[in-house]
Amino acid sequence: MSNIAGTTPEHAAARQALALFGSVSRQEPIEWAGETPLAPQLARFYREVGPEWIEIDTAGLPFLFFPLERLWDEQAGYRWNRSTAARLVDWNEEWTVVAKQGADPFILDANTGQVLTAPGDDGWEDRLDDPEPTFDSLEQMALALAATGSAWARWDNPFTEDWTLRPETTAAVVQALETVLGDHARAVAVARKFGYHHAR
């Protein structure tokens, strides 16, 4: 394993993957505008991977990453109510929204280092249960979102004449996710979360 103070192969791979979609740069914890301490995993992610404003096209709404200086503002609607600024009672203090697809957040759990998403494929607003672990780390999440975007970008026309996703488009996304996640069933479940509802 690489030295904890240096860039790991996982960080380097995530940085290279995200750089295909937008700017990356070394960002330091001083840029965090939050009222709570920055999670160590997140500090290292921004130092070694460093996403700025990144938008990755995919089925439905794009995946969005934000620069560290902006990230605290992106907690609105999750950590606190946008209208009243009141703290939302079902939000864990150890959670930080690190990326989004529309209103669906990708949440770092600082206790475990895992990234959580809404359970099933119904999305954040329709969820009935607590968010569930989806990625093992921030780096795996970044690789999975980038792989999805790269698979999607291969198709000039990913839809059929009646505007449904072509099976081969969905299959390409599942294959790309399986390369990152190492498991077909897990890749299918994640693809469905991302809007590829007929993944199998």
Tab-separated table of C-alpha atoms in Angstrom:
chain	number	residue	atom	x	y	z
A	1	MET	CA	0.000	0.000	0.000
A	2	SER	CA	1.202	3.518	-0.806
A	3	ASN	CA	2.367	5.893	1.858
A	4	ILE	CA	-0.624	7.493	3.622
A	5	ALA	CA	0.879	10.956	3.003
A	6	GLY	CA	1.282	10.464	-0.747
A	7	THR	CA	-0.844	9.851	-3.801
A	8	THR	CA	-2.069	6.265	-4.079
A	9	PRO	CA	-2.737	4.498	-7.389
A	10	GLU	CA	-6.438	4.822	-6.589
A	11	HIS	CA	-6.150	8.595	-6.222
A	12	ALA	CA	-4.138	8.872	-9.416
A	13	ALA	CA	-6.653	6.783	-11.357
A	14	ALA	CA	-9.598	8.812	-10.041
A	15	ARG	CA	-7.862	12.084	-10.888
A	16	GLN	CA	-7.097	10.918	-14.424
A	17	ALA	CA	-10.676	9.679	-14.938
A	18	LEU	CA	-12.313	12.903	-13.731
A	19	ALA	CA	-9.914	15.081	-15.721
A	20	LEU	CA	-11.592	13.804	-18.899
A	21	PHE	CA	-14.727	15.706	-17.876
A	22	GLY	CA	-13.449	18.908	-16.265
A	23	SER	CA	-10.702	20.619	-14.311
A	24	VAL	CA	-8.918	19.030	-11.366
A	25	SER	CA	-6.454	20.773	-9.063
A	26	ARG	CA	-4.897	20.344	-5.640
A	27	GLN	CA	-7.241	21.886	-3.061
A	28	GLU	CA	-6.399	22.310	0.610
A	29	PRO	CA	-8.669	22.064	3.696
A	30	ILE	CA	-8.429	25.837	4.234
A	31	GLU	CA	-10.790	26.163	1.266
A	32	TRP	CA	-13.542	24.284	3.140
A	33	ALA	CA	-16.219	26.763	4.254
A	34	GLY	CA	-18.032	24.353	6.537
A	35	GLU	CA	-19.095	24.806	10.135
A	36	THR	CA	-17.962	21.265	10.929
A	37	PRO	CA	-14.476	19.784	10.477
A	38	LEU	CA	-13.636	18.439	7.049
A	39	ALA	CA	-13.590	14.623	7.019
A	40	PRO	CA	-10.001	13.325	6.615
A	41	GLN	CA	-10.992	11.202	3.607
A	42	LEU	CA	-12.498	14.237	1.921
A	43	ALA	CA	-9.483	16.428	2.683
A	44	ARG	CA	-7.235	13.867	1.055
A	45	PHE	CA	-9.588	13.390	-1.914
A	46	TYR	CA	-9.491	17.100	-2.701
A	47	ARG	CA	-5.754	17.277	-2.176
A	48	GLU	CA	-4.921	14.285	-4.384
A	49	VAL	CA	-7.844	14.115	-6.845
A	50	GLY	CA	-9.121	17.684	-6.659
A	51	PRO	CA	-12.360	17.909	-8.674
A	52	GLU	CA	-13.444	21.430	-9.483
A	53	TRP	CA	-16.673	22.083	-11.408
A	54	ILE	CA	-17.179	18.768	-13.200
A	55	GLU	CA	-20.260	17.666	-15.135
A	56	ILE	CA	-20.510	14.107	-16.463
A	57	ASP	CA	-23.316	13.427	-18.920
A	58	THR	CA	-25.304	10.229	-18.492
A	59	ALA	CA	-28.894	9.011	-18.855
A	60	GLY	CA	-31.135	11.587	-17.228
A	61	LEU	CA	-29.446	14.357	-15.279
A	62	PRO	CA	-25.639	14.633	-15.244
A	63	PHE	CA	-23.348	13.788	-12.347
A	64	LEU	CA	-21.966	16.944	-10.723
A	65	PHE	CA	-18.792	17.478	-8.685
A	66	PHE	CA	-17.997	20.759	-6.945
A	67	PRO	CA	-14.822	22.544	-5.865
A	68	LEU	CA	-14.057	22.304	-2.159
A	69	GLU	CA	-14.788	25.989	-1.554
A	70	ARG	CA	-18.346	25.407	-2.805
A	71	LEU	CA	-19.034	22.055	-1.168
A	72	TRP	CA	-20.500	23.337	2.105
A	73	ASP	CA	-23.197	25.261	0.181
A	74	GLU	CA	-24.180	21.999	-1.503
A	75	GLN	CA	-25.212	20.550	1.887
A	76	ALA	CA	-28.340	22.749	1.809
A	77	GLY	CA	-31.484	20.675	1.460
A	78	TYR	CA	-29.774	17.674	3.050
A	79	ARG	CA	-28.057	18.818	6.237
A	80	TRP	CA	-30.372	21.790	6.712
A	81	ASN	CA	-33.647	23.134	5.320
A	82	ARG	CA	-33.068	25.560	2.440
A	83	SER	CA	-35.933	27.862	3.490
A	84	THR	CA	-35.580	27.954	7.277
A	85	ALA	CA	-31.912	26.933	7.705
A	86	ALA	CA	-33.127	24.520	10.414
A	87	ARG	CA	-31.033	21.391	10.866
A	88	LEU	CA	-32.744	18.291	9.441
A	89	VAL	CA	-33.111	15.651	12.139
A	90	ASP	CA	-32.521	12.619	9.890
A	91	TRP	CA	-29.079	13.806	8.765
A	92	ASN	CA	-26.067	12.142	10.371
A	93	GLU	CA	-23.325	14.503	11.560
A	94	GLU	CA	-20.710	12.293	9.874
A	95	TRP	CA	-22.303	12.622	6.424
A	96	THR	CA	-21.200	15.014	3.661
A	97	VAL	CA	-22.743	15.352	0.207
A	98	VAL	CA	-19.803	14.990	-2.184
A	99	ALA	CA	-21.527	14.838	-5.595
A	100	LYS	CA	-25.047	14.835	-7.042
A	101	GLN	CA	-27.197	13.560	-9.843
A	102	GLY	CA	-30.092	15.978	-9.841
A	103	ALA	CA	-31.465	15.953	-6.297
A	104	ASP	CA	-29.922	12.546	-5.571
A	105	PRO	CA	-26.814	12.979	-3.400
A	106	PHE	CA	-23.692	10.864	-3.091
A	107	ILE	CA	-22.860	10.971	0.625
A	108	LEU	CA	-19.531	10.295	2.281
A	109	ASP	CA	-19.895	8.551	5.635
A	110	ALA	CA	-16.765	9.683	7.455
A	111	ASN	CA	-17.088	6.829	9.973
A	112	THR	CA	-16.702	4.130	7.329
A	113	GLY	CA	-15.227	5.930	4.305
A	114	GLN	CA	-18.064	4.516	2.196
A	115	VAL	CA	-20.259	6.531	-0.149
A	116	LEU	CA	-24.006	6.195	0.431
A	117	THR	CA	-26.946	6.696	-1.918
A	118	ALA	CA	-30.710	6.346	-1.682
A	119	PRO	CA	-31.787	2.698	-1.335
A	120	GLY	CA	-33.096	0.968	-4.437
A	121	ASP	CA	-33.555	3.014	-7.582
A	122	ASP	CA	-36.431	5.321	-6.576
A	123	GLY	CA	-34.217	8.304	-5.773
A	124	TRP	CA	-33.623	10.474	-2.724
A	125	GLU	CA	-37.013	12.188	-2.518
A	126	ASP	CA	-38.993	8.930	-2.752
A	127	ARG	CA	-36.848	6.843	-0.426
A	128	LEU	CA	-38.468	5.024	2.466
A	129	ASP	CA	-35.282	3.830	4.162
A	130	ASP	CA	-31.905	5.229	5.160
A	131	PRO	CA	-29.213	5.679	2.509
A	132	GLU	CA	-27.175	2.559	1.838
A	133	PRO	CA	-23.484	1.933	1.113
A	134	THR	CA	-22.938	1.955	-2.648
A	135	PHE	CA	-19.204	2.591	-3.088
A	136	ASP	CA	-16.286	1.515	-0.918
A	137	SER	CA	-14.539	4.892	-1.125
A	138	LEU	CA	-14.597	8.329	-2.733
A	139	GLU	CA	-12.077	7.118	-5.295
A	140	GLN	CA	-14.261	4.169	-6.320
A	141	MET	CA	-17.245	6.512	-6.642
A	142	ALA	CA	-15.272	8.873	-8.889
A	143	LEU	CA	-14.121	5.986	-11.083
A	144	ALA	CA	-17.661	4.597	-11.342
A	145	LEU	CA	-19.217	7.935	-12.311
A	146	ALA	CA	-16.461	8.601	-14.846
A	147	ALA	CA	-16.785	5.082	-16.287
A	148	THR	CA	-20.531	5.577	-16.681
A	149	GLY	CA	-19.985	8.898	-18.441
A	150	SER	CA	-17.377	7.415	-20.769
A	151	ALA	CA	-19.658	4.491	-21.695
A	152	TRP	CA	-22.549	6.884	-22.322
A	153	ALA	CA	-20.383	9.164	-24.501
A	154	ARG	CA	-19.581	6.296	-26.893
A	155	TRP	CA	-23.101	6.487	-28.368
A	156	ASP	CA	-24.067	9.237	-30.802
A	157	ASN	CA	-27.676	8.159	-30.425
A	158	PRO	CA	-28.296	6.165	-27.230
A	159	PHE	CA	-32.082	6.111	-27.723
A	160	THR	CA	-34.458	4.161	-29.944
A	161	GLU	CA	-37.047	5.894	-32.124
A	162	ASP	CA	-39.541	5.896	-29.245
A	163	TRP	CA	-36.960	7.493	-26.892
A	164	THR	CA	-36.171	4.484	-24.789
A	165	LEU	CA	-32.590	3.619	-24.027
A	166	ARG	CA	-31.014	1.161	-26.428
A	167	PRO	CA	-30.200	-2.157	-24.714
A	168	GLU	CA	-26.621	-1.944	-25.976
A	169	THR	CA	-26.199	1.463	-24.327
A	170	THR	CA	-27.323	0.093	-20.981
A	171	ALA	CA	-25.154	-2.998	-21.441
A	172	ALA	CA	-22.108	-0.807	-22.087
A	173	VAL	CA	-22.735	1.114	-18.868
A	174	VAL	CA	-23.110	-2.096	-16.857
A	175	GLN	CA	-19.888	-3.444	-18.332
A	176	ALA	CA	-18.044	-0.221	-17.496
A	177	LEU	CA	-19.324	-0.302	-13.924
A	178	GLU	CA	-18.433	-3.962	-13.546
A	179	THR	CA	-14.848	-3.109	-14.500
A	180	VAL	CA	-14.723	-0.649	-11.575
A	181	LEU	CA	-16.774	-2.613	-9.033
A	182	GLY	CA	-15.647	-6.132	-9.891
A	183	ASP	CA	-19.102	-7.664	-9.590
A	184	HIS	CA	-21.864	-7.927	-12.193
A	185	ALA	CA	-24.827	-7.887	-9.811
A	186	ARG	CA	-23.458	-4.854	-8.035
A	187	ALA	CA	-22.864	-3.102	-11.379
A	188	VAL	CA	-26.478	-3.756	-12.380
A	189	ALA	CA	-27.798	-2.331	-9.101
A	190	VAL	CA	-25.685	0.808	-9.452
A	191	ALA	CA	-26.672	1.275	-13.112
A	192	ARG	CA	-30.326	1.186	-12.075
A	193	LYS	CA	-29.664	3.854	-9.457
A	194	PHE	CA	-28.181	5.998	-12.213
A	195	GLY	CA	-31.306	5.780	-14.376
A	196	TYR	CA	-30.559	2.698	-16.467
A	197	HIS	CA	-33.667	0.967	-15.178
A	198	HIS	CA	-33.546	-1.986	-17.579
A	199	ALA	CA	-29.994	-2.943	-16.632
A	200	ARG	CA	-29.498	-6.680	-16.158
